[in-house]
PDB file of C-alpha atoms in Angstrom:
ATOM      1  CA  MET X   1     -17.510  -7.155 -17.985  1.00 57.00           C
ATOM      2  CA  LYS X   2     -13.773  -6.535 -18.337  1.00 69.00           C
ATOM      3  CA  LYS X   3     -11.769  -8.585 -15.687  1.00 83.00           C
ATOM      4  CA  CYS X   4     -10.425  -6.566 -12.445  1.00 83.00           C
ATOM      5  CA  GLU X   5      -6.713  -6.577 -11.929  1.00 83.00           C
ATOM      6  CA  VAL X   6      -7.204  -5.353  -8.520  1.00 84.00           C
ATOM      7  CA  CYS X   7      -9.502  -8.267  -7.869  1.00 83.00           C
ATOM      8  CA  GLU X   8      -6.991 -10.678  -8.875  1.00 83.00           C
ATOM      9  CA  VAL X   9      -4.099  -9.199  -7.036  1.00 82.00           C
ATOM     10  CA  LEU X  10      -6.377  -9.747  -3.980  1.00 83.00           C
ATOM     11  CA  THR X  11      -6.079 -13.530  -4.521  1.00 83.00           C
ATOM     12  CA  ILE X  12      -2.560 -13.335  -4.092  1.00 82.00           C
ATOM     13  CA  ASP X  13      -1.533 -13.458   0.010  1.00 75.00           C
ATOM     14  CA  GLN X  14       2.278 -11.865  -0.938  1.00 84.00           C
ATOM     15  CA  ASP X  15       3.175  -8.889   1.072  1.00 95.00           C
ATOM     16  CA  VAL X  16       0.077  -8.534   2.997  1.00 96.00           C
ATOM     17  CA  ILE X  17       0.534  -6.452   6.178  1.00 97.00           C
ATOM     18  CA  PHE X  18      -2.602  -6.842   7.662  1.00 97.00           C
ATOM     19  CA  GLU X  19      -6.451  -7.083   6.796  1.00 97.00           C
ATOM     20  CA  THR X  20      -9.618  -6.364   8.366  1.00 98.00           C
ATOM     21  CA  LYS X  21     -13.055  -7.573   7.411  1.00 98.00           C
ATOM     22  CA  PHE X  22     -13.447  -5.028   4.453  1.00 98.00           C
ATOM     23  CA  TRP X  23      -9.821  -3.875   3.619  1.00 97.00           C
ATOM     24  CA  ARG X  24      -6.253  -5.348   2.888  1.00 96.00           C
ATOM     25  CA  VAL X  25      -3.105  -3.534   3.331  1.00 97.00           C
ATOM     26  CA  SER X  26      -0.210  -4.730   1.075  1.00 97.00           C
ATOM     27  CA  LEU X  27       3.159  -3.476   0.679  1.00 97.00           C
ATOM     28  CA  ASP X  28       4.100  -2.121  -2.710  1.00 95.00           C
ATOM     29  CA  ARG X  29       7.550  -4.249  -3.098  1.00 93.00           C
ATOM     30  CA  SER X  30       7.940  -2.920  -6.650  1.00 92.00           C
ATOM     31  CA  ASP X  31       8.228   0.630  -5.253  1.00 94.00           C
ATOM     32  CA  GLN X  32       9.525   1.495  -1.625  1.00 96.00           C
ATOM     33  CA  TYR X  33      11.159   5.042  -2.778  1.00 96.00           C
ATOM     34  CA  TYR X  34       8.788   5.986   0.135  1.00 97.00           C
ATOM     35  CA  LEU X  35       9.646   3.283   2.684  1.00 98.00           C
ATOM     36  CA  GLY X  36       6.346   1.524   3.810  1.00 98.00           C
ATOM     37  CA  ARG X  37       4.378   2.575   0.610  1.00 97.00           C
ATOM     38  CA  SER X  38       1.609   0.498   0.530  1.00 97.00           C
ATOM     39  CA  PHE X  39      -1.865  -0.042  -1.027  1.00 95.00           C
ATOM     40  CA  VAL X  40      -5.089  -0.038   1.181  1.00 97.00           C
ATOM     41  CA  THR X  41      -7.638  -2.097  -1.177  1.00 96.00           C
ATOM     42  CA  VAL X  42     -11.557  -2.510  -0.346  1.00 96.00           C
ATOM     43  CA  LYS X  43     -11.858  -6.249  -0.479  1.00 96.00           C
ATOM     44  CA  ARG X  44     -15.250  -6.166  -2.312  1.00 95.00           C
ATOM     45  CA  HIS X  45     -15.402  -4.987  -5.852  1.00 94.00           C
ATOM     46  CA  THR X  46     -16.634  -1.596  -5.863  1.00 94.00           C
ATOM     47  CA  GLY X  47     -15.383   1.355  -8.342  1.00 93.00           C
ATOM     48  CA  ASP X  48     -16.737   4.425  -6.614  1.00 94.00           C
ATOM     49  CA  LEU X  49     -16.177   6.015  -3.174  1.00 96.00           C
ATOM     50  CA  ALA X  50     -19.948   6.924  -2.898  1.00 96.00           C
ATOM     51  CA  GLU X  51     -20.490   3.386  -3.137  1.00 96.00           C
ATOM     52  CA  LEU X  52     -18.596   2.590  -0.213  1.00 97.00           C
ATOM     53  CA  THR X  53     -20.852   1.572   2.845  1.00 98.00           C
ATOM     54  CA  SER X  54     -20.824   3.339   6.303  1.00 98.00           C
ATOM     55  CA  THR X  55     -19.406   0.392   7.878  1.00 98.00           C
ATOM     56  CA  GLU X  56     -16.518   0.200   5.164  1.00 98.00           C
ATOM     57  CA  TRP X  57     -15.704   3.942   5.975  1.00 98.00           C
ATOM     58  CA  LEU X  58     -15.463   3.205   9.519  1.00 98.00           C
ATOM     59  CA  ASP X  59     -13.325   0.262   9.150  1.00 98.00           C
ATOM     60  CA  LEU X  60     -11.018   2.420   6.703  1.00 98.00           C
ATOM     61  CA  GLN X  61     -10.688   4.951   9.649  1.00 98.00           C
ATOM     62  CA  GLU X  62      -9.420   2.195  11.987  1.00 98.00           C
ATOM     63  CA  VAL X  63      -7.139   1.005   9.286  1.00 98.00           C
ATOM     64  CA  ILE X  64      -5.689   4.441   8.764  1.00 98.00           C
ATOM     65  CA  SER X  65      -4.926   4.851  12.528  1.00 98.00           C
ATOM     66  CA  LYS X  66      -3.523   1.373  12.822  1.00 98.00           C
ATOM     67  CA  TYR X  67      -1.040   1.622   9.835  1.00 98.00           C
ATOM     68  CA  GLU X  68      -0.119   5.023  10.361  1.00 98.00           C
ATOM     69  CA  THR X  69       0.563   4.401  13.992  1.00 98.00           C
ATOM     70  CA  ALA X  70       2.800   1.538  13.094  1.00 98.00           C
ATOM     71  CA  VAL X  71       4.705   3.020  10.348  1.00 98.00           C
ATOM     72  CA  ARG X  72       5.276   6.133  12.540  1.00 98.00           C
ATOM     73  CA  SER X  73       6.598   4.239  15.584  1.00 98.00           C
ATOM     74  CA  VAL X  74       8.718   1.616  13.859  1.00 98.00           C
ATOM     75  CA  PHE X  75      10.514   4.268  10.812  1.00 98.00           C
ATOM     76  CA  GLY X  76       9.658   7.861  12.005  1.00 98.00           C
ATOM     77  CA  ALA X  77       7.359   8.824   9.534  1.00 98.00           C
ATOM     78  CA  ILE X  78       6.238  12.383   9.765  1.00 98.00           C
ATOM     79  CA  VAL X  79       3.262  12.420   7.501  1.00 98.00           C
ATOM     80  CA  PHE X  80       1.316  10.310   5.166  1.00 98.00           C
ATOM     81  CA  ASN X  81       0.325  11.004   1.406  1.00 97.00           C
ATOM     82  CA  TRP X  82      -3.171   9.064   0.600  1.00 97.00           C
ATOM     83  CA  SER X  83      -4.439   8.914  -2.788  1.00 96.00           C
ATOM     84  CA  CYS X  84      -7.138   7.268  -4.555  1.00 95.00           C
ATOM     85  CA  LEU X  85      -6.211   6.982  -8.252  1.00 88.00           C
ATOM     86  CA  THR X  86      -8.542   4.992 -10.319  1.00 83.00           C
ATOM     87  CA  ASN X  87      -7.531   6.707 -13.378  1.00 83.00           C
ATOM     88  CA  ASN X  88      -5.645   3.343 -15.098  1.00 84.00           C
ATOM     89  CA  ALA X  89      -9.197   1.636 -15.027  1.00 84.00           C
ATOM     90  CA  PHE X  90     -10.547   4.246 -17.398  1.00 88.00           C
ATOM     91  CA  GLN X  91      -7.796   4.005 -20.166  1.00 88.00           C
ATOM     92  CA  THR X  92      -9.959   1.289 -21.941  1.00 87.00           C
ATOM     93  CA  LYS X  93     -13.497   0.338 -22.316  1.00 89.00           C
ATOM     94  CA  PRO X  94     -15.226  -1.382 -20.621  1.00 90.00           C
ATOM     95  CA  TYR X  95     -14.366   0.559 -17.523  1.00 90.00           C
ATOM     96  CA  ASN X  96     -13.857  -1.612 -14.535  1.00 89.00           C
ATOM     97  CA  PRO X  97     -12.442   0.377 -11.469  1.00 92.00           C
ATOM     98  CA  HIS X  98     -11.679  -0.851  -8.099  1.00 93.00           C
ATOM     99  CA  ILE X  99     -11.403   1.392  -5.046  1.00 95.00           C
ATOM    100  CA  HIS X 100      -7.787   1.305  -3.259  1.00 95.00           C
ATOM    101  CA  TRP X 101      -5.580   3.829  -1.669  1.00 97.00           C
ATOM    102  CA  HIS X 102      -1.991   4.506  -2.595  1.00 95.00           C
ATOM    103  CA  VAL X 103      -0.130   5.552   0.642  1.00 97.00           C
ATOM    104  CA  ARG X 104       3.127   6.880   0.996  1.00 97.00           C
ATOM    105  CA  PRO X 105       4.610   7.652   4.365  1.00 98.00           C
ATOM    106  CA  ARG X 106       7.044  10.812   4.078  1.00 98.00           C
ATOM    107  CA  TYR X 107      10.088  10.974   6.045  1.00 98.00           C
ATOM    108  CA  ASP X 108      12.336  13.854   6.929  1.00 98.00           C
ATOM    109  CA  LYS X 109      15.356  11.807   7.719  1.00 97.00           C
ATOM    110  CA  VAL X 110      17.466   8.867   6.031  1.00 98.00           C
ATOM    111  CA  VAL X 111      15.813   5.247   7.421  1.00 98.00           C
ATOM    112  CA  GLU X 112      17.700   1.980   6.838  1.00 96.00           C
ATOM    113  CA  VAL X 113      16.171  -1.413   6.759  1.00 96.00           C
ATOM    114  CA  GLY X 114      18.497  -4.409   6.487  1.00 87.00           C
ATOM    115  CA  SER X 115      21.077  -3.347   3.567  1.00 85.00           C
ATOM    116  CA  GLN X 116      18.632  -0.909   1.775  1.00 92.00           C
ATOM    117  CA  VAL X 117      18.734   2.884   2.702  1.00 96.00           C
ATOM    118  CA  PHE X 118      15.721   4.777   2.191  1.00 97.00           C
ATOM    119  CA  THR X 119      15.743   8.761   1.528  1.00 96.00           C
ATOM    120  CA  ASP X 120      12.674  11.039   0.825  1.00 96.00           C
ATOM    121  CA  ASN X 121      14.317  13.552  -1.201  1.00 94.00           C
ATOM    122  CA  GLU X 122      10.874  15.487  -1.813  1.00 93.00           C
ATOM    123  CA  PHE X 123      10.065  15.923   2.062  1.00 95.00           C
ATOM    124  CA  GLY X 124       7.891  18.861   2.259  1.00 94.00           C
ATOM    125  CA  HIS X 125       6.661  18.697  -1.238  1.00 94.00           C
ATOM    126  CA  HIS X 126       4.411  16.774  -3.343  1.00 93.00           C
ATOM    127  CA  TYR X 127       5.505  13.099  -3.649  1.00 92.00           C
ATOM    128  CA  ALA X 128       7.316  12.278  -7.063  1.00 89.00           C
ATOM    129  CA  ARG X 129       4.752  10.595  -9.200  1.00 84.00           C
ATOM    130  CA  SER X 130       7.264   8.355 -11.264  1.00 83.00           C
ATOM    131  CA  THR X 131       9.240   6.675  -8.787  1.00 86.00           C
ATOM    132  CA  SER X 132      10.732   3.162  -8.873  1.00 87.00           C
ATOM    133  CA  LEU X 133      12.653   1.564  -6.024  1.00 93.00           C
ATOM    134  CA  GLY X 134      12.022  -1.978  -5.850  1.00 92.00           C
ATOM    135  CA  VAL X 135      13.290  -4.050  -3.085  1.00 95.00           C
ATOM    136  CA  SER X 136      14.477  -7.711  -2.520  1.00 93.00           C
ATOM    137  CA  GLY X 137      11.995 -10.325  -0.949  1.00 93.00           C
ATOM    138  CA  ASP X 138      14.407 -10.154   2.331  1.00 94.00           C
ATOM    139  CA  VAL X 139      13.947  -6.316   2.636  1.00 96.00           C
ATOM    140  CA  ALA X 140      10.296  -6.544   2.010  1.00 96.00           C
ATOM    141  CA  ALA X 141       9.850  -9.138   4.413  1.00 95.00           C
ATOM    142  CA  ALA X 142      11.834  -7.236   6.867  1.00 96.00           C
ATOM    143  CA  ILE X 143       9.938  -4.027   6.437  1.00 97.00           C
ATOM    144  CA  ILE X 144       6.550  -5.920   6.838  1.00 97.00           C
ATOM    145  CA  LYS X 145       7.718  -7.683   9.794  1.00 97.00           C
ATOM    146  CA  LYS X 146       8.388  -4.262  11.250  1.00 97.00           C
ATOM    147  CA  ILE X 147       5.278  -2.684  10.653  1.00 98.00           C
ATOM    148  CA  LYS X 148       3.377  -6.018  11.863  1.00 97.00           C
ATOM    149  CA  GLY X 149       5.362  -5.918  15.070  1.00 96.00           C
ATOM    150  CA  ASN X 150       4.166  -2.344  15.783  1.00 95.00           C
ATOM    151  CA  LEU X 151       0.580  -3.201  15.056  1.00 94.00           C
TER     152      LEU X 151
END
């Protein structure tokens, strides 16, 4: 079977905001165009939402509540866009998807963290699909620390 890039990422502890028994929430340091943009990844390898257990779904509900409450509290996010996109896993055979969610908090105001200013220019519209606003290790650490402080 083709190796799973998502499983490999799960072996790295960098940029983890929090974990539960079934899920890991990690900041997407390479793209903070939407401040707090994160990945929520199921810890066991499974490639289909229909394969998630009822326990994993219940745990995900808690993850969503915990994450959204913290980000809303610390940065003032108004709404969250959640998408489960496994398309890249189907570009080459053998296919090997791994369920994970892309989370994009959305803001109706400018937010500053450290020396970085974040502006959601598409607020009220679909998120921009091709964004790229990498942040330094210091800014990523500050974002994670602020979210963790409100969990």
